[in-house]
mmCIF file of C-alpha atoms in Angstrom:
data_model
loop_
_atom_site.group_PDB
_atom_site.id
_atom_site.type_symbol
_atom_site.label_atom_id
_atom_site.label_comp_id
_atom_site.label_asym_id
_atom_site.label_seq_id
_atom_site.Cartn_x
_atom_site.Cartn_y
_atom_site.Cartn_z
ATOM 1 C CA MET A 26 113.474 190.164 45.563
ATOM 2 C CA SER A 27 110.779 188.313 43.679
ATOM 3 C CA GLU A 28 109.789 187.246 40.181
ATOM 4 C CA ILE A 29 106.982 189.823 40.194
ATOM 5 C CA ASP A 30 109.522 192.616 40.770
ATOM 6 C CA LEU A 31 111.324 191.713 37.555
ATOM 7 C CA GLU A 32 108.073 191.322 35.626
ATOM 8 C CA TYR A 33 106.889 194.809 36.641
ATOM 9 C CA ILE A 34 110.270 196.459 35.947
ATOM 10 C CA ARG A 35 110.437 194.917 32.477
ATOM 11 C CA ALA A 36 106.879 196.025 31.705
ATOM 12 C CA ILE A 37 107.587 199.646 32.665
ATOM 13 C CA LEU A 38 110.768 199.687 30.549
ATOM 14 C CA LYS A 39 108.955 198.113 27.615
ATOM 15 C CA TYR A 40 105.911 200.403 27.621
ATOM 16 C CA GLY A 41 107.647 203.568 28.853
ATOM 17 C CA SER A 42 105.537 204.457 31.878
ATOM 18 C CA ILE A 43 103.717 203.029 34.866
ATOM 19 C CA THR A 44 100.365 203.993 33.366
ATOM 20 C CA SER A 45 101.009 202.288 30.008
ATOM 21 C CA ALA A 46 102.518 199.213 31.664
ATOM 22 C CA SER A 47 99.581 198.799 34.053
ATOM 23 C CA LYS A 48 97.179 198.623 31.129
ATOM 24 C CA LYS A 49 99.233 195.975 29.333
ATOM 25 C CA ILE A 50 99.721 193.663 32.322
ATOM 26 C CA TYR A 51 96.172 194.086 33.637
ATOM 27 C CA ILE A 52 96.917 195.740 36.970
ATOM 28 C CA SER A 53 95.738 199.121 38.248
ATOM 29 C CA GLN A 54 98.059 202.095 37.841
ATOM 30 C CA SER A 55 98.015 202.769 41.589
ATOM 31 C CA ALA A 56 98.839 199.121 42.473
ATOM 32 C CA LEU A 57 101.827 199.081 40.099
ATOM 33 C CA SER A 58 103.020 202.471 41.345
ATOM 34 C CA GLN A 59 102.762 201.361 44.985
ATOM 35 C CA HIS A 60 104.688 198.148 44.211
ATOM 36 C CA ILE A 61 107.601 200.121 42.756
ATOM 37 C CA ILE A 62 107.529 202.534 45.735
ATOM 38 C CA ARG A 63 107.714 199.551 48.141
ATOM 39 C CA ILE A 64 110.793 198.232 46.304
ATOM 40 C CA GLU A 65 112.455 201.634 46.504
ATOM 41 C CA LYS A 66 111.695 201.968 50.222
ATOM 42 C CA LYS A 67 113.122 198.499 50.837
ATOM 43 C CA LEU A 68 116.310 199.317 48.906
ATOM 44 C CA GLY A 69 116.550 202.877 50.201
ATOM 45 C CA VAL A 70 117.111 204.284 46.697
ATOM 46 C CA LYS A 71 115.118 205.163 43.608
ATOM 47 C CA ILE A 72 115.204 202.520 40.902
ATOM 48 C CA PHE A 73 113.429 204.593 38.231
ATOM 49 C CA ASN A 74 114.213 208.082 36.976
ATOM 50 C CA ARG A 75 110.724 209.461 36.432
ATOM 51 C CA ASP A 76 112.004 212.646 34.740
ATOM 52 C CA PHE A 77 112.598 210.730 31.515
ATOM 53 C CA LYS A 78 109.945 209.844 28.969
ATOM 54 C CA PRO A 79 110.044 206.899 28.563
ATOM 55 C CA MET A 80 111.089 206.089 32.135
ATOM 56 C CA LYS A 81 114.620 204.822 32.653
ATOM 57 C CA LEU A 82 116.327 202.864 35.394
ATOM 58 C CA THR A 83 118.710 204.618 37.730
ATOM 59 C CA GLU A 84 122.171 203.118 38.331
ATOM 60 C CA ALA A 85 120.789 201.354 41.412
ATOM 61 C CA GLY A 86 117.828 200.181 39.344
ATOM 62 C CA LEU A 87 120.147 198.665 36.723
ATOM 63 C CA ILE A 88 122.004 196.775 39.458
ATOM 64 C CA TYR A 89 118.739 195.550 40.982
ATOM 65 C CA LYS A 90 117.374 194.420 37.594
ATOM 66 C CA LYS A 91 120.638 192.580 36.820
ATOM 67 C CA SER A 92 120.483 190.811 40.195
ATOM 68 C CA LEU A 93 116.882 189.742 39.543
ATOM 69 C CA GLU A 94 117.880 188.407 36.105
ATOM 70 C CA ASP A 95 120.815 186.472 37.600
ATOM 71 C CA ILE A 96 118.453 184.890 40.139
ATOM 72 C CA GLU A 97 116.041 184.025 37.331
ATOM 73 C CA LYS A 98 118.821 182.321 35.334
ATOM 74 C CA LEU A 99 120.033 180.432 38.411
ATOM 75 C CA LYS A 100 116.515 179.223 39.124
ATOM 76 C CA GLU A 101 116.058 178.082 35.525
ATOM 77 C CA SER A 102 119.424 176.310 35.600
ATOM 78 C CA THR A 103 118.545 174.613 38.891
ATOM 79 C CA LEU A 104 115.204 173.400 37.580
ATOM 80 C CA LEU A 105 116.876 172.120 34.403
ATOM 81 C CA LYS A 106 119.460 170.173 36.419
ATOM 82 C CA ILE A 107 116.743 168.695 38.621
ATOM 83 C CA GLU A 108 114.814 167.693 35.510
ATOM 84 C CA GLU A 109 117.960 166.086 34.073
ATOM 85 C CA ILE A 110 118.527 164.198 37.314
ATOM 86 C CA ASN A 111 114.931 162.972 37.240
ATOM 87 C CA LYS A 112 115.477 161.814 33.667
ATOM 88 C CA LEU A 113 118.851 160.272 34.676
ATOM 89 C CA LYS A 114 120.742 162.498 32.245
ATOM 90 C CA ILE A 115 123.172 163.677 34.913
ATOM 91 C CA GLY A 116 124.148 162.575 38.404
ATOM 92 C CA GLU A 117 126.685 160.660 40.453
ATOM 93 C CA LEU A 118 126.741 157.102 41.745
ATOM 94 C CA SER A 119 129.184 156.154 44.478
ATOM 95 C CA ILE A 120 130.022 152.440 44.652
ATOM 96 C CA GLY A 121 132.141 150.739 47.303
ATOM 97 C CA SER A 122 134.163 147.752 46.108
ATOM 98 C CA THR A 123 137.320 145.742 46.753
ATOM 99 C CA ASP A 124 139.921 145.678 43.984
ATOM 100 C CA TYR A 125 139.002 142.033 43.376
ATOM 101 C CA GLN A 126 135.283 142.762 42.934
ATOM 102 C CA THR A 127 136.080 145.748 40.726
ATOM 103 C CA TYR A 128 138.323 143.667 38.472
ATOM 104 C CA PHE A 129 136.290 140.477 38.167
ATOM 105 C CA PHE A 130 132.719 141.709 38.587
ATOM 106 C CA LEU A 131 132.045 145.440 38.556
ATOM 107 C CA SER A 132 134.176 146.152 35.483
ATOM 108 C CA LYS A 133 132.068 143.764 33.396
ATOM 109 C CA ILE A 134 129.055 146.088 33.309
ATOM 110 C CA LEU A 135 130.586 149.577 33.565
ATOM 111 C CA ASN A 136 131.056 150.041 29.820
ATOM 112 C CA GLU A 137 127.468 149.190 28.836
ATOM 113 C CA PHE A 138 126.104 151.225 31.731
ATOM 114 C CA ASN A 139 128.126 154.249 30.618
ATOM 115 C CA LYS A 140 126.771 153.894 27.079
ATOM 116 C CA ASP A 141 123.205 153.958 28.395
ATOM 117 C CA TYR A 142 123.767 156.661 31.019
ATOM 118 C CA PRO A 143 126.727 158.787 29.818
ATOM 119 C CA GLY A 144 125.880 161.660 32.151
ATOM 120 C CA ILE A 145 126.125 159.545 35.302
ATOM 121 C CA LYS A 146 129.540 159.823 36.926
ATOM 122 C CA ILE A 147 130.702 156.664 38.690
ATOM 123 C CA LYS A 148 132.702 157.325 41.837
ATOM 124 C CA LEU A 149 134.549 154.202 42.957
ATOM 125 C CA VAL A 150 135.333 153.843 46.674
ATOM 126 C CA GLU A 151 137.864 151.036 47.075
ATOM 127 C CA ALA A 152 138.653 149.608 50.495
ATOM 128 C CA LYS A 153 138.827 146.475 52.615
ATOM 129 C CA THR A 154 135.676 144.461 53.197
ATOM 130 C CA ASP A 155 135.028 145.675 56.748
ATOM 131 C CA GLN A 156 135.669 149.288 55.720
ATOM 132 C CA LEU A 157 133.207 148.991 52.851
ATOM 133 C CA ASN A 158 130.441 147.913 55.204
ATOM 134 C CA ARG A 159 131.139 150.938 57.408
ATOM 135 C CA PHE A 160 131.138 153.214 54.362
ATOM 136 C CA ALA A 161 127.756 151.841 53.320
ATOM 137 C CA ARG A 162 126.357 152.392 56.819
ATOM 138 C CA ASN A 163 127.595 155.983 56.927
ATOM 139 C CA GLY A 164 126.463 156.921 53.418
ATOM 140 C CA ILE A 165 130.018 157.449 52.128
ATOM 141 C CA CYS A 166 128.984 155.287 49.195
ATOM 142 C CA ASP A 167 125.477 154.657 47.854
ATOM 143 C CA PHE A 168 126.064 150.920 48.246
ATOM 144 C CA ALA A 169 128.962 148.505 48.603
ATOM 145 C CA ILE A 170 129.699 145.253 46.809
ATOM 146 C CA THR A 171 130.873 143.139 49.689
ATOM 147 C CA TYR A 172 130.218 139.874 51.488
ATOM 148 C CA GLU A 173 127.703 138.480 53.923
ATOM 149 C CA THR A 174 127.881 139.967 57.385
ATOM 150 C CA ASP A 175 125.795 139.761 60.535
ATOM 151 C CA LYS A 176 127.684 142.545 62.355
ATOM 152 C CA TYR A 177 125.438 145.455 61.397
ATOM 153 C CA ASP A 178 121.702 145.627 62.044
ATOM 154 C CA ASP A 179 121.372 148.857 60.058
ATOM 155 C CA LEU A 180 122.580 147.342 56.776
ATOM 156 C CA GLU A 181 120.156 146.115 54.125
ATOM 157 C CA SER A 182 121.525 143.298 51.944
ATOM 158 C CA ILE A 183 120.806 142.003 48.455
ATOM 159 C CA ASN A 184 122.370 138.665 47.504
ATOM 160 C CA LEU A 185 124.170 138.632 44.163
ATOM 161 C CA TYR A 186 125.866 135.252 43.851
ATOM 162 C CA ARG A 187 127.540 132.461 45.777
ATOM 163 C CA GLU A 188 131.115 131.624 44.892
ATOM 164 C CA ASN A 189 133.344 128.676 45.684
ATOM 165 C CA VAL A 190 136.850 129.220 46.992
ATOM 166 C CA TYR A 191 139.833 126.982 46.304
ATOM 167 C CA LEU A 192 143.388 126.494 47.375
ATOM 168 C CA ALA A 193 146.058 127.374 44.851
ATOM 169 C CA MET A 194 149.666 126.285 44.432
ATOM 170 C CA SER A 195 152.447 126.736 41.924
ATOM 171 C CA THR A 196 153.011 124.047 39.312
ATOM 172 C CA LYS A 197 156.495 123.806 40.858
ATOM 173 C CA ASN A 198 155.085 122.688 44.232
ATOM 174 C CA PRO A 199 155.781 118.970 44.907
ATOM 175 C CA LEU A 200 152.357 118.791 46.574
ATOM 176 C CA LYS A 201 150.793 118.424 43.103
ATOM 177 C CA LYS A 202 151.710 114.730 43.068
ATOM 178 C CA ASP A 203 149.285 114.183 45.968
ATOM 179 C CA LEU A 204 146.253 115.558 44.090
ATOM 180 C CA LYS A 205 143.454 113.112 43.382
ATOM 181 C CA GLY A 206 140.254 113.018 41.378
ATOM 182 C CA LYS A 207 139.214 113.902 37.852
ATOM 183 C CA GLY A 208 138.256 117.136 36.167
ATOM 184 C CA GLN A 209 139.691 120.618 36.356
ATOM 185 C CA ILE A 210 139.588 120.883 40.154
ATOM 186 C CA LYS A 211 141.231 117.959 41.932
ATOM 187 C CA TRP A 212 141.339 117.403 45.660
ATOM 188 C CA VAL A 213 143.834 116.561 48.369
ATOM 189 C CA GLU A 214 143.589 115.236 51.904
ATOM 190 C CA SER A 215 144.261 117.939 54.485
ATOM 191 C CA LYS A 216 146.987 115.900 56.174
ATOM 192 C CA LYS A 217 149.074 116.336 53.041
ATOM 193 C CA LEU A 218 149.184 120.087 53.705
ATOM 194 C CA LEU A 219 150.712 119.855 57.173
ATOM 195 C CA GLY A 220 153.668 122.228 57.478
ATOM 196 C CA GLN A 221 153.086 123.942 54.122
ATOM 197 C CA ASN A 222 153.799 127.657 53.675
ATOM 198 C CA ILE A 223 150.620 129.754 53.512
ATOM 199 C CA ILE A 224 149.890 133.267 52.245
ATOM 200 C CA ARG A 225 147.058 134.885 54.189
ATOM 201 C CA MET A 226 144.771 137.856 53.765
ATOM 202 C CA LYS A 227 145.157 140.533 56.436
ATOM 203 C CA LYS A 228 142.529 141.139 59.085
ATOM 204 C CA GLY A 229 139.625 143.112 57.684
ATOM 205 C CA GLN A 230 139.621 141.275 54.380
ATOM 206 C CA ASN A 231 137.262 138.477 53.414
ATOM 207 C CA LEU A 232 138.112 134.740 53.450
ATOM 208 C CA VAL A 233 138.814 134.786 57.201
ATOM 209 C CA LEU A 234 136.300 131.971 57.752
ATOM 210 C CA GLN A 235 137.903 129.816 55.063
ATOM 211 C CA TYR A 236 141.387 130.305 56.527
ATOM 212 C CA GLN A 237 140.036 129.355 59.954
ATOM 213 C CA GLU A 238 138.575 126.174 58.458
ATOM 214 C CA LEU A 239 141.875 125.423 56.742
ATOM 215 C CA ASP A 240 143.789 125.880 60.015
ATOM 216 C CA LYS A 241 141.411 123.504 61.748
ATOM 217 C CA PHE A 242 141.777 120.824 59.071
ATOM 218 C CA THR A 243 145.572 121.161 59.065
ATOM 219 C CA GLU A 244 145.900 121.213 62.862
ATOM 220 C CA ASN A 245 147.263 124.796 62.846
ATOM 221 C CA SER A 246 150.479 123.520 61.288
ATOM 222 C CA LEU A 247 150.641 125.903 58.313
ATOM 223 C CA LYS A 248 153.536 128.391 58.264
ATOM 224 C CA THR A 249 152.407 131.943 57.514
ATOM 225 C CA VAL A 250 155.023 133.461 55.199
ATOM 226 C CA LEU A 251 153.074 136.558 54.128
ATOM 227 C CA GLU A 252 149.959 138.552 54.998
ATOM 228 C CA THR A 253 148.568 140.888 52.347
ATOM 229 C CA ASP A 254 145.595 143.170 51.659
ATOM 230 C CA SER A 255 145.548 142.190 47.996
ATOM 231 C CA ILE A 256 144.185 138.963 46.548
ATOM 232 C CA PHE A 257 146.261 139.708 43.447
ATOM 233 C CA ILE A 258 149.488 139.845 45.491
ATOM 234 C CA ALA A 259 148.514 136.539 47.083
ATOM 235 C CA GLN A 260 147.999 134.991 43.659
ATOM 236 C CA LYS A 261 151.319 136.368 42.378
ATOM 237 C CA CYS A 262 153.193 134.943 45.365
ATOM 238 C CA VAL A 263 151.593 131.536 44.786
ATOM 239 C CA ARG A 264 152.749 131.638 41.170
ATOM 240 C CA GLU A 265 156.284 132.328 42.425
ATOM 241 C CA ASN A 266 155.981 129.199 44.607
ATOM 242 C CA PHE A 267 156.184 131.209 47.828
ATOM 243 C CA GLY A 268 153.333 129.236 49.388
ATOM 244 C CA LEU A 269 149.690 128.201 49.149
ATOM 245 C CA ALA A 270 146.754 130.588 49.271
ATOM 246 C CA ILE A 271 142.975 130.522 49.252
ATOM 247 C CA LEU A 272 141.652 132.162 46.094
ATOM 248 C CA PRO A 273 138.082 132.759 44.859
ATOM 249 C CA GLU A 274 136.509 130.915 41.953
ATOM 250 C CA SER A 275 136.434 133.903 39.591
ATOM 251 C CA MET A 276 140.215 133.819 39.322
ATOM 252 C CA LEU A 277 139.950 130.500 37.526
ATOM 253 C CA LYS A 278 138.428 132.345 34.562
ATOM 254 C CA GLU A 279 141.842 133.776 33.763
ATOM 255 C CA GLU A 280 143.991 130.860 32.667
ATOM 256 C CA ARG A 281 147.345 130.616 34.420
ATOM 257 C CA ASP A 282 149.728 127.901 33.248
ATOM 258 C CA ASP A 283 151.822 128.322 36.371
ATOM 259 C CA LEU A 284 148.930 127.836 38.842
ATOM 260 C CA ILE A 285 147.019 124.807 40.052
ATOM 261 C CA TYR A 286 143.674 125.239 41.802
ATOM 262 C CA PHE A 287 142.539 122.422 44.056
ATOM 263 C CA LYS A 288 140.204 121.735 46.967
ATOM 264 C CA LEU A 289 140.380 119.971 50.290
ATOM 265 C CA LYS A 290 138.665 116.640 50.609
ATOM 266 C CA GLU A 291 136.910 118.102 53.661
ATOM 267 C CA GLY A 292 135.856 121.176 51.665
ATOM 268 C CA LEU A 293 135.958 124.896 52.427
ATOM 269 C CA SER A 294 132.854 127.068 52.776
ATOM 270 C CA SER A 295 131.760 129.077 49.766
ATOM 271 C CA ARG A 296 131.066 132.802 50.185
ATOM 272 C CA THR A 297 128.173 135.066 49.194
ATOM 273 C CA THR A 298 128.783 138.308 47.364
ATOM 274 C CA MET A 299 126.110 140.880 48.084
ATOM 275 C CA ILE A 300 125.068 144.485 47.920
ATOM 276 C CA ASN A 301 125.023 146.238 51.291
ATOM 277 C CA TYR A 302 123.486 149.654 51.879
ATOM 278 C CA CYS A 303 122.194 151.625 54.850
ATOM 279 C CA LYS A 304 118.566 150.985 55.779
ATOM 280 C CA ASN A 305 118.172 154.648 56.677
ATOM 281 C CA HIS A 306 119.325 155.886 53.251
ATOM 282 C CA LYS A 307 116.864 155.285 50.445
ATOM 283 C CA LEU A 308 118.649 154.100 47.321
ATOM 284 C CA LYS A 309 118.687 156.501 44.386
ATOM 285 C CA ARG A 310 116.804 155.495 41.296
ATOM 286 C CA ILE A 311 120.062 155.169 39.343
ATOM 287 C CA ALA A 312 121.509 152.976 42.115
ATOM 288 C CA ASN A 313 118.587 150.571 41.774
ATOM 289 C CA ILE A 314 119.099 150.447 38.013
ATOM 290 C CA PHE A 315 122.802 149.684 38.458
ATOM 291 C CA ILE A 316 122.086 146.991 41.050
ATOM 292 C CA ASP A 317 119.575 145.348 38.683
ATOM 293 C CA ARG A 318 122.336 145.118 36.085
ATOM 294 C CA LEU A 319 124.692 143.577 38.622
ATOM 295 C CA LYS A 320 122.046 140.993 39.448
ATOM 296 C CA GLU A 321 121.490 140.197 35.774
ATOM 297 C CA TYR A 322 125.203 139.702 35.164
ATOM 298 C CA ALA A 323 125.580 137.563 38.302
ATOM 299 C CA LYS A 324 122.677 135.370 37.190
ATOM 300 C CA GLU A 325 124.320 134.796 33.813
ATOM 301 C CA GLU A 326 127.826 134.122 35.098
ATOM 302 C CA PHE A 327 127.334 132.209 38.346
#
């Protein structure tokens, strides 16, 4: 099956005979006749009834012509879709993100991006931090919004912003009387935290380094009362005065009258949010555009 087959069949039907068609499409009568004979030999049936004037297609010929036309339409549709992809009119972008990053960061640009690229479908892959890095390595997502890592040599990273982390407690916690300093974020000496209840993030989530630092400063005296995958569950439990937790800076942007954020006098390490993607998978054009918007927003907000 080829485009030339359909062109020749249409010409014969339009002009009524092989002789007339050959003159109109500038090919010899014998060449056109031999081409049709080759098709018929290949199919094992006649595609034209030569007893009619003008010539007509046989039943097999009608089926063959319809198949050629279907292929033509499919090819045109395929080329149109490819053109639309090249012009970013359609497509899919798969983004890996934690629920925290989706809520506080990713969601801030999705609406404007959708207005500019309404045909691009965003597929959100939500998981723990260590899972997201694996997803990025394996191409399950185009890129992941995650945190700095030195575990994978095959990941390419783009820094977005650096964020402070703080301890948080309920306004009902007596520890608040030990806070010192001025401004929104006060500080406390680590010895004041000895024996306090602590809400931790489960293994595989970020903030592990900061919890290790906190344990060191408090002589491993903190009592773990809950481990959770969700930073939002940790925050909720702090508000209910179930214990202390380490929470990222972005959460301060949502005012909570029942929460107090504070820092250790010794200080906890900040963390870097970044884009991670596989070095062996070239980023799509639309992925680069989206990442540029993430970088612009991060520059404005942090």
